Short mmCIF file of C-alpha atoms (C1' of nucleotides) in Angstrom, two decimals:
data_model
loop_
_atom_site.label_atom_id
_atom_site.label_comp_id
_atom_site.label_asym_id
_atom_site.label_seq_id
_atom_site.Cartn_x
_atom_site.Cartn_y
_atom_site.Cartn_z
CA MET A 1 -0.03 0.08 0.06
CA ALA A 2 1.34 3.42 -1.41
CA LEU A 3 -1.12 5.56 0.70
CA ALA A 4 0.26 8.49 2.19
CA LEU A 5 -1.64 10.99 4.19
CA TYR A 6 -0.59 14.12 5.60
CA ASP A 7 -0.30 14.37 9.16
CA THR A 8 -0.61 17.28 11.32
CA GLU A 9 1.01 16.65 13.94
CA THR A 10 4.61 15.84 12.47
CA ARG A 11 3.61 18.54 9.36
CA THR A 12 4.13 15.67 7.16
CA LEU A 13 3.53 13.60 4.61
CA ARG A 14 3.73 10.09 5.67
CA GLU A 15 3.24 6.67 4.09
CA PHE A 16 0.31 5.14 5.78
CA THR A 17 0.73 1.80 7.52
CA PRO A 18 -1.83 0.76 9.86
CA LEU A 19 -1.01 -0.45 13.66
CA ILE A 20 -2.79 -3.94 12.35
CA PRO A 21 -2.21 -5.00 9.11
CA GLY A 22 -5.56 -5.46 7.19
CA HIS A 23 -7.23 -3.23 9.53
CA VAL A 24 -7.73 0.69 10.07
CA SER A 25 -9.30 2.34 12.69
CA VAL A 26 -10.64 5.90 12.18
CA TYR A 27 -12.23 8.30 14.19
CA LEU A 28 -13.72 11.20 13.60
CA CYS A 29 -15.28 14.32 15.42
CA GLY A 30 -18.57 14.58 14.65
CA ALA A 31 -20.71 17.28 15.13
CA THR A 32 -22.28 19.39 18.12
CA PRO A 33 -25.83 19.20 16.93
CA GLN A 34 -27.11 22.53 18.37
CA GLY A 35 -28.44 24.04 14.82
CA ALA A 36 -29.22 22.98 11.18
CA PRO A 37 -26.18 21.48 9.02
CA HIS A 38 -24.44 23.77 6.90
CA ILE A 39 -22.05 23.05 3.86
CA GLY A 40 -19.12 23.39 5.49
CA HIS A 41 -20.40 20.48 8.00
CA VAL A 42 -20.76 18.48 5.22
CA ARG A 43 -17.61 18.85 3.61
CA SER A 44 -15.74 17.34 6.57
CA SER A 45 -18.17 14.21 6.46
CA VAL A 46 -17.75 13.77 2.64
CA ALA A 47 -13.66 14.03 2.72
CA PHE A 48 -13.26 11.80 5.24
CA ASP A 49 -16.10 9.41 3.63
CA VAL A 50 -13.72 9.47 0.48
CA LEU A 51 -10.88 8.15 2.64
CA ARG A 52 -12.92 5.39 4.07
CA ARG A 53 -13.96 4.28 0.54
CA TRP A 54 -10.59 4.43 -0.72
CA LEU A 55 -9.30 2.40 2.29
CA LEU A 56 -11.82 -0.06 1.68
CA ALA A 57 -10.60 -0.28 -1.95
CA HIS A 58 -7.39 -1.41 -0.36
CA ASP A 59 -9.15 -4.22 0.86
CA LEU A 60 -8.65 -3.06 4.33
CA ASP A 61 -11.77 -3.45 7.15
CA VAL A 62 -12.29 -0.12 8.32
CA ALA A 63 -13.46 0.37 11.42
CA PHE A 64 -15.42 4.00 11.56
CA ILE A 65 -16.46 5.98 14.52
CA ARG A 66 -17.98 9.00 14.36
CA ASN A 67 -18.98 10.33 17.68
CA VAL A 68 -22.12 12.63 18.62
CA THR A 69 -21.32 15.96 20.95
CA ASP A 70 -25.03 15.94 22.55
CA ILE A 71 -24.13 17.78 25.67
CA GLU A 72 -22.74 21.09 25.52
CA ASP A 73 -23.37 24.52 26.50
CA LYS A 74 -24.81 25.84 23.47
CA ILE A 75 -26.98 23.16 23.40
CA LEU A 76 -28.11 24.00 26.48
CA THR A 77 -28.08 27.79 25.92
CA LYS A 78 -30.25 27.38 22.75
CA ALA A 79 -32.63 25.03 24.33
CA ALA A 80 -33.39 26.96 27.11
CA ALA A 81 -34.11 29.80 25.28
CA ALA A 82 -36.23 28.37 22.49
CA GLY A 83 -38.20 26.36 25.59
CA ARG A 84 -37.42 23.19 24.81
CA PRO A 85 -35.99 20.15 26.68
CA TRP A 86 -31.70 19.95 25.90
CA TRP A 87 -32.37 16.46 24.85
CA GLU A 88 -35.20 16.88 22.18
CA TRP A 89 -33.21 20.02 20.67
CA VAL A 90 -30.05 18.14 20.28
CA TYR A 91 -31.73 15.10 18.86
CA THR A 92 -33.74 17.11 16.48
CA TYR A 93 -30.70 18.36 14.83
CA GLU A 94 -28.82 15.42 15.01
CA ARG A 95 -31.08 13.84 12.69
CA ALA A 96 -30.85 16.84 10.65
CA PHE A 97 -27.23 15.68 10.55
CA GLU A 98 -27.56 12.35 9.92
CA SER A 99 -30.49 13.04 7.05
CA ALA A 100 -27.66 15.50 5.50
CA TYR A 101 -25.39 12.85 5.27
CA ASP A 102 -27.40 10.12 3.61
CA ILE A 103 -28.83 12.46 1.03
CA LEU A 104 -25.15 12.86 0.15
CA GLY A 105 -24.33 9.45 0.30
CA VAL A 106 -21.87 9.40 3.19
CA LEU A 107 -21.42 5.66 4.27
CA PRO A 108 -22.87 5.13 7.94
CA PRO A 109 -19.99 4.92 10.45
CA SER A 110 -19.34 1.77 12.25
CA ALA A 111 -20.79 3.34 15.45
CA LEU A 112 -22.26 6.66 15.94
CA PRO A 113 -21.64 7.08 19.72
CA ARG A 114 -22.97 10.08 21.88
CA ALA A 115 -21.24 11.55 24.63
CA THR A 116 -23.65 11.24 27.25
CA GLY A 117 -23.81 7.60 26.61
CA HIS A 118 -20.22 7.26 27.66
CA ILE A 119 -20.01 8.99 31.23
CA THR A 120 -19.02 5.64 32.48
CA GLN A 121 -15.74 5.86 30.52
CA MET A 122 -15.12 9.49 31.16
CA ILE A 123 -15.20 8.92 34.72
CA GLU A 124 -12.42 5.83 34.51
CA MET A 125 -10.35 8.11 32.55
CA MET A 126 -10.73 11.46 34.83
CA GLN A 127 -9.61 8.74 37.49
CA ARG A 128 -6.74 7.61 35.77
CA LEU A 129 -5.81 11.19 34.97
CA ILE A 130 -5.81 12.17 38.55
CA ASP A 131 -4.19 8.68 39.94
CA ASN A 132 -0.85 9.69 37.81
CA GLY A 133 -1.02 13.28 38.54
CA HIS A 134 -2.42 14.81 35.35
CA ALA A 135 -5.42 15.80 36.67
CA TYR A 136 -7.12 17.40 39.75
CA ALA A 137 -10.49 17.93 41.22
CA SER A 138 -11.39 21.54 42.37
CA GLN A 139 -14.65 22.56 43.58
CA GLY A 140 -16.68 20.00 42.05
CA ASP A 141 -15.02 20.85 38.35
CA VAL A 142 -12.12 18.52 37.01
CA TYR A 143 -9.29 20.06 35.70
CA PHE A 144 -6.38 18.98 33.30
CA ASP A 145 -2.94 20.13 34.66
CA VAL A 146 -1.89 21.23 31.82
CA LEU A 147 1.68 22.17 33.17
CA SER A 148 2.37 18.42 34.22
CA TYR A 149 2.67 17.48 30.76
CA PRO A 150 5.57 18.63 28.41
CA ASP A 151 4.46 17.45 25.53
CA TYR A 152 1.16 19.93 25.52
CA GLY A 153 1.24 22.02 22.16
CA ARG A 154 2.49 19.70 20.17
CA LEU A 155 0.13 18.79 18.11
CA SER A 156 -1.15 22.61 17.43
CA GLY A 157 2.65 24.11 16.99
CA HIS A 158 1.31 26.52 20.15
CA LYS A 159 4.43 26.82 22.51
CA LEU A 160 2.30 27.04 26.19
CA ASP A 161 4.17 30.29 27.05
CA ASP A 162 2.06 31.82 23.94
CA VAL A 163 -1.06 29.97 24.62
CA GLN A 164 -3.33 32.72 26.39
CA GLN A 165 -5.84 32.37 28.55
CA GLY A 166 -7.93 29.43 28.42
CA GLU A 167 -11.42 28.75 28.86
CA SER A 168 -13.47 30.95 31.35
CA ALA A 169 -11.31 31.43 34.29
CA GLY A 170 -12.62 29.32 36.96
CA GLU A 171 -11.32 29.93 40.38
CA GLY A 172 -10.43 26.43 41.23
CA LYS A 173 -7.48 26.37 38.74
CA ARG A 174 -3.96 26.04 39.11
CA ASP A 175 -3.02 27.76 36.15
CA PRO A 176 -5.26 29.49 33.80
CA ARG A 177 -4.24 27.44 31.08
CA ASP A 178 -5.77 24.47 32.71
CA PHE A 179 -8.85 23.06 30.68
CA THR A 180 -12.23 21.69 32.06
CA LEU A 181 -12.77 18.26 31.86
CA TRP A 182 -15.52 18.26 33.72
CA LYS A 183 -18.08 20.82 35.12
CA ALA A 184 -19.69 20.70 38.46
CA GLU A 185 -23.88 20.71 38.02
CA LYS A 186 -25.25 24.06 37.81
CA PRO A 187 -29.09 24.50 38.44
CA GLY A 188 -31.29 23.73 35.68
CA GLU A 189 -28.59 21.92 34.00
CA PRO A 190 -28.38 17.81 33.25
CA SER A 191 -26.35 16.17 35.85
CA TRP A 192 -24.49 12.59 36.47
CA PRO A 193 -22.60 11.63 39.73
CA THR A 194 -19.11 11.13 39.61
CA PRO A 195 -16.79 10.50 42.70
CA TRP A 196 -16.25 14.24 42.70
CA GLY A 197 -20.01 15.37 42.70
CA ARG A 198 -22.46 15.73 40.06
CA GLY A 199 -21.77 17.49 36.96
CA ARG A 200 -21.82 17.04 33.39
CA PRO A 201 -18.83 16.47 30.80
CA GLY A 202 -16.22 18.97 29.61
CA TRP A 203 -16.05 19.26 25.54
CA HIS A 204 -12.60 17.22 25.42
CA ILE A 205 -12.91 14.57 27.36
CA GLU A 206 -15.78 12.57 25.72
CA CYS A 207 -13.86 12.26 22.45
CA SER A 208 -10.60 10.73 24.31
CA ALA A 209 -13.13 8.49 25.94
CA MET A 210 -15.12 6.99 23.07
CA ALA A 211 -11.99 6.52 20.80
CA GLU A 212 -10.41 4.38 23.66
CA TYR A 213 -13.43 2.54 23.97
CA TYR A 214 -14.38 1.72 20.41
CA LEU A 215 -11.02 1.94 18.91
CA GLY A 216 -8.24 1.04 22.44
CA GLY A 217 -5.82 3.10 23.42
CA SER A 218 -4.22 3.09 19.90
CA PHE A 219 -5.76 3.55 16.55
CA ASP A 220 -4.56 4.79 13.58
CA ILE A 221 -6.47 8.18 12.17
CA HIS A 222 -8.06 10.81 13.90
CA CYS A 223 -10.11 13.02 11.54
CA GLY A 224 -11.64 16.66 11.95
CA GLY A 225 -12.20 20.19 11.14
CA MET A 226 -8.95 22.30 10.97
CA ASP A 227 -10.78 24.40 13.25
CA LEU A 228 -10.65 21.54 16.18
CA VAL A 229 -6.66 20.94 16.02
CA PHE A 230 -6.62 23.73 18.94
CA PRO A 231 -7.94 23.38 21.56
CA HIS A 232 -9.92 20.50 21.02
CA HIS A 233 -7.18 17.71 19.55
CA GLU A 234 -4.42 19.24 21.20
CA ASN A 235 -6.36 18.46 24.53
CA GLU A 236 -7.92 15.09 23.57
CA ARG A 237 -4.41 14.02 22.79
CA ALA A 238 -3.35 15.31 26.36
CA GLN A 239 -5.69 13.19 28.11
CA ALA A 240 -5.33 10.28 26.18
CA ARG A 241 -1.39 10.06 26.17
CA CYS A 242 -1.52 11.22 29.97
CA ALA A 243 -4.41 8.54 31.00
CA GLY A 244 -1.65 5.99 29.26
CA ASP A 245 -2.69 5.60 25.47
CA GLY A 246 -0.78 5.93 22.41
CA PHE A 247 -3.98 7.66 20.67
CA ALA A 248 -4.15 8.86 17.21
CA GLN A 249 -1.01 7.83 14.83
CA TRP A 250 -2.39 10.25 12.24
CA TRP A 251 -4.16 13.94 12.70
CA LEU A 252 -5.86 14.41 9.10
CA HIS A 253 -7.63 17.91 9.19
CA ASN A 254 -9.79 19.36 6.33
CA GLY A 255 -9.89 23.08 5.70
CA TRP A 256 -13.26 24.75 5.92
CA VAL A 257 -15.45 26.49 3.33
CA THR A 258 -15.56 30.06 2.83
CA MET A 259 -17.95 32.49 2.04
CA GLY A 260 -16.87 36.53 1.02
CA GLY A 261 -13.49 35.24 2.23
CA GLU A 262 -14.62 34.24 6.10
CA LYS A 263 -14.91 30.94 7.40
CA MET A 264 -18.44 29.89 6.67
CA SER A 265 -19.65 29.80 10.91
CA LYS A 266 -23.23 30.50 12.61
CA SER A 267 -21.51 33.31 14.75
CA LEU A 268 -20.54 35.04 11.56
CA GLY A 269 -24.27 34.53 10.07
CA ASN A 270 -22.87 33.86 6.57
CA VAL A 271 -24.22 29.69 6.67
CA LEU A 272 -25.69 28.42 3.79
CA SER A 273 -27.52 25.33 4.70
CA ILE A 274 -28.04 21.78 3.05
CA PRO A 275 -31.54 22.41 2.47
CA ASN A 276 -30.88 25.70 0.57
CA VAL A 277 -28.02 24.48 -1.53
CA LEU A 278 -29.92 21.24 -2.50
CA LYS A 279 -32.24 23.93 -4.01
CA ARG A 280 -29.90 24.76 -6.26
CA VAL A 281 -27.97 21.47 -7.39
CA ARG A 282 -28.38 18.20 -7.07
CA PRO A 283 -26.51 16.26 -4.25
CA GLN A 284 -24.35 14.38 -6.44
CA GLU A 285 -23.24 17.70 -7.46
CA LEU A 286 -22.81 19.30 -4.05
CA ARG A 287 -20.57 15.99 -3.58
CA TYR A 288 -18.86 16.72 -6.85
CA TYR A 289 -17.93 20.43 -6.01
CA LEU A 290 -16.64 19.49 -2.80
CA GLY A 291 -14.39 17.55 -3.94
CA SER A 292 -12.92 20.14 -6.54
CA ALA A 293 -10.68 21.64 -4.09
CA HIS A 294 -8.00 19.84 -2.20
CA TYR A 295 -9.99 18.59 1.19
CA ARG A 296 -6.68 20.86 3.13
CA SER A 297 -7.85 23.73 1.15
CA MET A 298 -10.03 26.25 2.15
CA LEU A 299 -12.92 26.16 -0.59
CA GLU A 300 -14.08 29.70 -1.19
CA TYR A 301 -18.02 29.19 -1.85
CA SER A 302 -20.07 30.65 -4.94
CA ASP A 303 -23.22 29.98 -6.78
CA THR A 304 -21.50 29.90 -9.75
CA ALA A 305 -18.56 27.65 -8.50
CA LEU A 306 -20.89 25.34 -7.57
CA ASP A 307 -23.07 25.28 -10.69
CA THR A 308 -19.82 25.24 -12.90
CA ALA A 309 -18.87 21.97 -10.87
CA ALA A 310 -22.61 21.06 -11.43
CA LYS A 311 -22.17 21.36 -14.84
CA SER A 312 -18.43 19.48 -15.03
CA TYR A 313 -20.10 16.81 -13.24
CA GLN A 314 -23.39 16.08 -15.56
CA GLY A 315 -20.81 16.04 -18.20
CA ILE A 316 -19.23 12.90 -16.79
CA GLU A 317 -22.51 11.41 -15.98
CA ARG A 318 -24.50 12.21 -19.22
CA PHE A 319 -21.24 9.91 -20.73
CA VAL A 320 -21.65 7.38 -18.51
CA LEU A 321 -25.89 7.07 -19.11
CA ASP A 322 -25.13 7.61 -22.97
CA VAL A 323 -22.87 4.40 -22.82
CA ALA A 324 -25.52 2.72 -20.80
CA THR A 325 -28.20 3.45 -23.07
CA ARG A 326 -26.28 2.57 -25.74
CA ALA A 327 -24.30 -0.62 -24.51
CA GLY A 328 -27.07 -1.82 -22.53
CA SER A 329 -25.20 -1.64 -19.42
CA VAL A 330 -22.19 -0.63 -17.73
CA PRO A 331 -20.55 -3.07 -15.23
CA ALA A 332 -18.15 -1.13 -12.86
CA GLY A 333 -14.48 -1.99 -14.05
CA LYS A 334 -10.98 -0.64 -12.40
CA TRP A 335 -9.82 2.55 -11.90
CA THR A 336 -6.47 3.73 -13.88
CA ASP A 337 -3.05 3.85 -12.49
CA ALA A 338 -2.86 7.89 -12.42
CA PHE A 339 -6.35 7.76 -10.40
CA ALA A 340 -4.90 5.46 -7.91
CA ALA A 341 -1.84 7.52 -7.44
CA ALA A 342 -3.79 10.89 -7.15
CA LEU A 343 -5.69 9.14 -4.39
CA ASP A 344 -2.59 7.57 -2.78
CA ASP A 345 -1.09 10.99 -2.76
CA ASP A 346 -3.08 12.36 0.32
CA LEU A 347 -6.21 12.26 -1.42
CA ALA A 348 -5.64 14.72 -4.39
CA ILE A 349 -9.10 14.60 -5.69
CA PRO A 350 -8.80 17.60 -8.21
CA ARG A 351 -5.81 15.63 -9.43
CA ALA A 352 -8.25 12.14 -9.87
CA LEU A 353 -11.09 14.42 -11.61
CA ALA A 354 -8.76 15.70 -14.16
CA GLU A 355 -7.90 11.89 -14.72
CA ILE A 356 -11.59 10.86 -14.92
CA HIS A 357 -12.06 13.84 -17.64
CA GLY A 358 -9.38 12.48 -19.44
CA VAL A 359 -11.19 8.95 -19.64
CA VAL A 360 -14.48 10.49 -20.49
CA HIS A 361 -12.59 11.75 -23.37
CA THR A 362 -11.40 9.02 -24.67
CA GLY A 363 -14.53 7.46 -24.27
CA ASN A 364 -16.36 9.77 -26.28
CA LYS A 365 -13.99 9.30 -28.84
CA ALA A 366 -14.84 6.09 -29.00
CA LEU A 367 -18.62 6.51 -28.91
CA ASP A 368 -17.66 8.87 -32.07
CA ALA A 369 -15.88 6.19 -33.82
CA GLY A 370 -18.84 3.63 -33.19
CA ASP A 371 -16.70 1.39 -31.01
CA VAL A 372 -19.04 1.10 -28.27
CA THR A 373 -16.85 -1.83 -26.57
CA ALA A 374 -13.91 0.35 -26.07
CA ALA A 375 -16.47 3.17 -24.66
CA ALA A 376 -18.43 0.88 -22.55
CA GLU A 377 -14.48 -0.33 -21.18
CA ALA A 378 -13.83 3.50 -20.61
CA ALA A 379 -17.22 3.67 -18.93
CA GLY A 380 -16.59 1.05 -16.37
CA SER A 381 -13.36 2.86 -15.34
CA VAL A 382 -14.92 6.00 -14.69
CA ARG A 383 -18.04 4.33 -12.75
CA ALA A 384 -15.22 2.43 -10.77
CA MET A 385 -13.49 5.81 -9.99
CA LEU A 386 -16.66 7.97 -9.44
CA ALA A 387 -17.69 4.89 -6.75
CA ILE A 388 -14.48 6.18 -4.81
CA LEU A 389 -15.54 9.50 -4.64
CA GLY A 390 -19.05 8.70 -3.92
CA VAL A 391 -20.90 10.03 -7.21
CA ASP A 392 -21.16 6.95 -9.41
CA PRO A 393 -24.51 8.02 -11.50
CA LEU A 394 -25.63 4.37 -11.93
CA ASP A 395 -25.28 3.28 -7.79
CA GLU A 396 -28.38 2.71 -6.77
CA HIS A 397 -28.41 5.44 -3.72
CA TRP A 398 -28.63 8.41 -6.90
CA ALA A 399 -31.49 6.23 -8.58
CA GLN A 400 -34.58 6.02 -6.11
CA PRO A 401 -38.06 6.84 -7.70
CA SER A 402 -40.87 6.27 -5.88
CA GLN A 403 -43.55 3.69 -7.04
CA ASP A 404 -45.39 6.46 -7.62
CA ALA A 405 -42.60 8.41 -9.71
CA SER A 406 -41.96 5.70 -11.93
CA ALA A 407 -45.38 5.14 -12.75
CA ALA A 408 -45.71 8.91 -13.12
CA MET A 409 -42.71 8.87 -15.63
CA SER A 410 -44.08 6.11 -17.55
CA ALA A 411 -47.43 7.99 -17.77
CA LEU A 412 -45.51 10.60 -19.32
CA ASP A 413 -43.78 8.82 -21.61
CA VAL A 414 -46.64 7.54 -23.19
CA MET A 415 -47.89 11.23 -23.60
CA VAL A 416 -44.48 12.43 -24.74
CA ARG A 417 -44.14 9.59 -27.14
CA ALA A 418 -47.21 10.52 -29.11
CA ASP A 419 -45.80 14.37 -29.47
CA LEU A 420 -42.16 13.03 -30.27
CA ASP A 421 -44.22 10.64 -32.79
CA ARG A 422 -45.90 13.81 -34.65
CA ARG A 423 -42.54 15.73 -34.77
CA GLN A 424 -40.88 12.66 -36.13
CA GLN A 425 -43.43 12.63 -38.84
CA ALA A 426 -43.20 16.58 -39.27
CA ARG A 427 -39.20 16.06 -39.69
CA ALA A 428 -39.97 13.41 -42.14
CA GLU A 429 -41.99 15.58 -44.31
CA LYS A 430 -39.20 18.25 -43.59
CA ASN A 431 -41.89 20.32 -42.19
CA TRP A 432 -39.51 22.20 -39.43
CA SER A 433 -41.88 24.45 -38.27
CA VAL A 434 -44.38 22.20 -36.58
CA ALA A 435 -40.86 20.10 -35.55
CA ASP A 436 -39.76 22.77 -33.56
CA GLU A 437 -43.12 23.99 -32.49
CA VAL A 438 -43.33 20.77 -30.78
CA ARG A 439 -40.12 20.78 -29.17
CA ASP A 440 -40.72 24.18 -28.20
CA ARG A 441 -43.88 23.27 -26.27
CA LEU A 442 -42.32 20.24 -24.54
CA GLY A 443 -39.44 22.66 -23.91
CA ALA A 444 -41.70 25.18 -22.09
CA ALA A 445 -43.19 22.38 -20.03
CA GLY A 446 -39.80 21.48 -18.25
CA ILE A 447 -39.10 18.43 -21.25
CA ALA A 448 -36.10 18.88 -22.96
CA VAL A 449 -35.81 17.07 -26.55
CA THR A 450 -32.62 15.75 -28.03
CA ASP A 451 -32.16 14.13 -31.70
CA THR A 452 -29.66 11.26 -31.31
CA ALA A 453 -28.48 8.71 -33.34
CA ASP A 454 -30.75 6.37 -32.28
CA GLY A 455 -33.45 8.68 -32.22
CA PRO A 456 -35.28 11.63 -30.17
CA GLN A 457 -34.94 11.20 -26.88
CA TRP A 458 -36.36 13.44 -24.03
CA SER A 459 -35.58 13.98 -20.12
CA LEU A 460 -36.99 16.30 -17.16
CA GLU A 461 -34.97 19.29 -16.75
CA GLY A 462 -32.67 18.82 -14.12
CA GLU A 463 -33.03 15.06 -13.96
CA ARG A 464 -30.97 12.35 -16.08
CA SER A 465 -31.66 9.04 -17.44
CA GLU A 466 -35.61 9.32 -17.45
CA GLY A 467 -37.97 8.42 -20.23
CA ARG A 468 -35.14 6.87 -21.99
CA ASN A 469 -35.32 4.21 -25.06
"C1'" G B 1 1.28 40.37 20.97
"C1'" C B 2 2.13 35.35 19.49
"C1'" G B 3 1.85 31.48 15.62
"C1'" G B 4 -0.65 29.40 10.86
"C1'" G B 5 -2.23 30.03 5.90
"C1'" U B 6 -3.55 31.86 0.87
"C1'" G B 7 -2.47 35.22 -4.11
"C1'" U B 8 -2.32 31.26 -10.90
"C1'" G B 9 -5.38 32.85 -17.44
"C1'" G B 10 -12.80 35.55 -17.82
"C1'" C B 11 -14.24 32.27 -13.44
"C1'" C B 12 -13.23 27.96 -10.20
"C1'" G B 13 -9.14 25.29 -9.20
"C1'" A B 14 -4.13 21.51 -9.61
"C1'" G B 15 0.90 21.81 -9.97
"C1'" A B 16 5.87 23.23 -6.93
"C1'" G B 17 12.69 24.24 -11.19
"C1'" G B 18 12.42 22.09 -17.20
"C1'" C B 19 7.87 19.19 -22.13
"C1'" G B 20 1.87 25.50 -20.12
"C1'" A B 21 -3.35 19.67 -15.53
"C1'" G B 22 -8.62 19.88 -15.46
"C1'" G B 23 -13.37 22.16 -15.33
"C1'" C B 24 -16.71 26.30 -16.86
"C1'" A B 25 -17.21 30.40 -20.05
"C1'" C B 26 -15.61 32.15 -24.47
"C1'" C B 27 -14.23 32.42 -30.29
"C1'" G B 28 -13.57 29.40 -35.03
"C1'" G B 29 -14.68 24.09 -37.45
"C1'" C B 30 -17.01 19.35 -37.88
"C1'" C B 31 -21.67 16.94 -36.93
"C1'" U B 32 -27.09 18.14 -37.23
"C1'" G B 33 -32.83 20.72 -41.23
"C1'" C B 34 -31.81 23.61 -36.70
"C1'" A B 35 -30.70 22.71 -31.90
"C1'" A B 36 -28.41 19.87 -27.66
"C1'" A B 37 -24.17 16.53 -26.94
"C1'" G B 38 -20.05 15.17 -28.61
"C1'" C B 39 -15.24 15.80 -31.48
"C1'" C B 40 -11.44 19.03 -33.72
"C1'" G B 41 -8.63 23.52 -32.91
"C1'" U B 42 -7.86 28.67 -30.76
"C1'" C B 43 -7.14 31.83 -26.83
"C1'" A B 44 -4.80 33.16 -22.22
"C1'" A B 45 -1.79 32.45 -15.82
"C1'" C B 46 1.38 32.06 -12.33
"C1'" G B 47 0.21 39.38 -6.37
"C1'" C B 48 4.48 43.30 -6.89
"C1'" G B 49 10.21 44.47 -7.00
"C1'" G B 50 15.01 42.18 -6.70
"C1'" G B 51 18.95 38.33 -6.34
"C1'" G B 52 20.85 33.05 -5.92
"C1'" U B 53 20.56 28.28 -8.13
"C1'" U B 54 27.24 24.97 -13.41
"C1'" C B 55 21.12 26.75 -18.58
"C1'" G B 56 16.12 27.51 -16.98
"C1'" A B 57 11.47 29.53 -11.29
"C1'" A B 58 4.98 30.16 -11.13
"C1'" U B 59 7.75 26.52 -8.44
"C1'" C B 60 14.01 27.24 -4.31
"C1'" C B 61 15.81 32.13 -1.14
"C1'" C B 62 15.26 37.39 0.47
"C1'" G B 63 12.13 42.15 0.87
"C1'" C B 64 7.60 44.24 0.08
"C1'" C B 65 2.19 44.17 -0.53
"C1'" A B 66 -3.13 42.26 -0.04
"C1'" C B 67 -6.22 38.79 2.25
"C1'" U B 68 -7.07 35.49 5.52
"C1'" C B 69 -7.24 31.75 10.19
"C1'" G B 70 -6.00 30.11 14.90
"C1'" C B 71 -4.55 31.80 20.46
"C1'" U B 72 -12.92 31.93 22.75
"C1'" C B 73 -18.31 28.07 20.54
"C1'" C B 74 -16.83 25.84 15.51
"C1'" A B 75 -16.51 20.63 10.11
#
RNA sequence: GCGGGUGUGGCCGAGAGGCGAGGCACCGGCCUGCAAAGCCGUCAACGCGGGGUUCGAAUCCCGCCACUCGCUCCA
C-alpha cells in the first residue's frame, strides 16, 4: 500500500501503515448538533468518506467511528432559550445531520456514539488522570493540569507560553491554561454523579474516552476540521496520552468552506444550509463540488462555482448514461493508475477528477467512432473512479424513484412519445416549423428533447436518464 | 502580542525548478434541417520588486504588498 497522508502533528506527508495489518481504525470528530447542518459540516464528512472508501478499496477492514457531542453549553443555552428540553433540541438536529449525510451518500459509521452514553468511560479516564497526577478536582470541577504534560502544544504547534488565557477562568484552576474535564453541576442543567460530585462532561474528554472505548488505546487515524486542532484535538491528545494511551497515529484535518473570504460559521451568520444548497444542485453535484478543491484547502463558496461544478459533473454523468443506453449496461471496471496515484497522494481529488475527465474524453471519442465496446470499457473505469468519490451515477443510491414517481414517468413517457412521433412525422416531411413547435412546447413544460443517432430522446430538466429508450 | 495559511489565465481550481492539469465560459470548425451533446482547434496565468541556484523558477532564497485563519464555541 502506497497511500501517503498528511499528518498535522508532524506536518509531513507520511506513508500510511495501519497498526494492525489489514485493519484500519478511524475516529472522526462529528458535529455538535445545536443547529442545522451547513455546507461546511458536510465537507468534512464527505472528505473523510472518500478516505474511508479508498481504504476499503485497498481491501482493508475499516472501523469508522463518528461521535455526536450531545451535551454542551450551546445546546443547553439554545434549548433553554427556545423553551425546549435540551435532549429534544439536540436530537432534532442530530437527525438533521444524519439526514444530510445520508442524502449525500456518506457511508454510515461503524458506530455513532453519543457523549452522554459514555459517562462511565469518561469518569474512568478522569480517575486515571487524577491518579497519575495529570488532573485534579476542585470545587466540583475537574481540570487537566497542563503543566504536568511537557508535550502539550505539540499537535497544534502552540508554545505553552504563547497560549493566552484559556476558557473562562475557574476559581479553582491551578493555572489559567488548565482546561476543564468535568463541569460541576449548575441549577437547571443536566448532571451525572461522579466521585467528585454531580456535573456534566467538558467538551474534550468525551472524544478521548470514546475513541479509547471503541478503537482501543492506540488507533490509526483521527480526523476533523482544521478548526478543531486547537484546543480540542490538542486536549484530546493530552488527555489520552497522559491516561496511558498511544492514541492517534495520524491526524488529518480538512480546510473549511469560506464565503466572502470568511469561514462559514453561525457566529458570522454566513451559513449556507444543506436544504438551501440542494435547491440549487443535486446532492451528487454538491459532493462533486466539495471535491473540486483539495480537502486541506479552503473552499471559497460561490453560486457560480457550484453551478460550474454541477455542469462539469453532468458531462461525466452524461457520458456514463449515454454508454449505458448504447451498450445496454456498464459494469463497474477498474480505476486507472493515474487515479490511484492521485488518491494515494493525500487524497488529491482535483487531480483524480482531471484523470476522470481524461477517460471520459477517450470514451467519447470511442463513442464518436462507433466503438461501443471501447466506450463501455472507459465508462466502467469512470464508474469505478466515481464510486470512490461517492458519485457513481449508476449507483442505486442516486436512483431511487418512488413507485408513484415511476408510474408517473411511465405515464408521461406515453404522452411525450405521442408528441415525439408527431414531430418525427413532421421532420420526415421536412416540416421544420411544426417539428420545432412541438419541441418548443415540450421545452416550455420542462421537457428537453434531443435528437440522437438512436432517435429522439427526452428528459426532464434537471433530471437524467428518465424516459430514455 | 504569539503562531499559521493564501495570492495561478474571464471564473473555479491542480501543479511545485525544465515538455503550459482539469473543469466552466468565450471564439472558430466538424456533425446536425436547426439545436443539444460529442469531436477538432484557438485563446490566455502564475500578487509586486530584486537576487541565487554549473542553462532554466509560477515552483527555491530575500524584501514588500494584499487577503485570511488560530490563540474563545466551531467541520
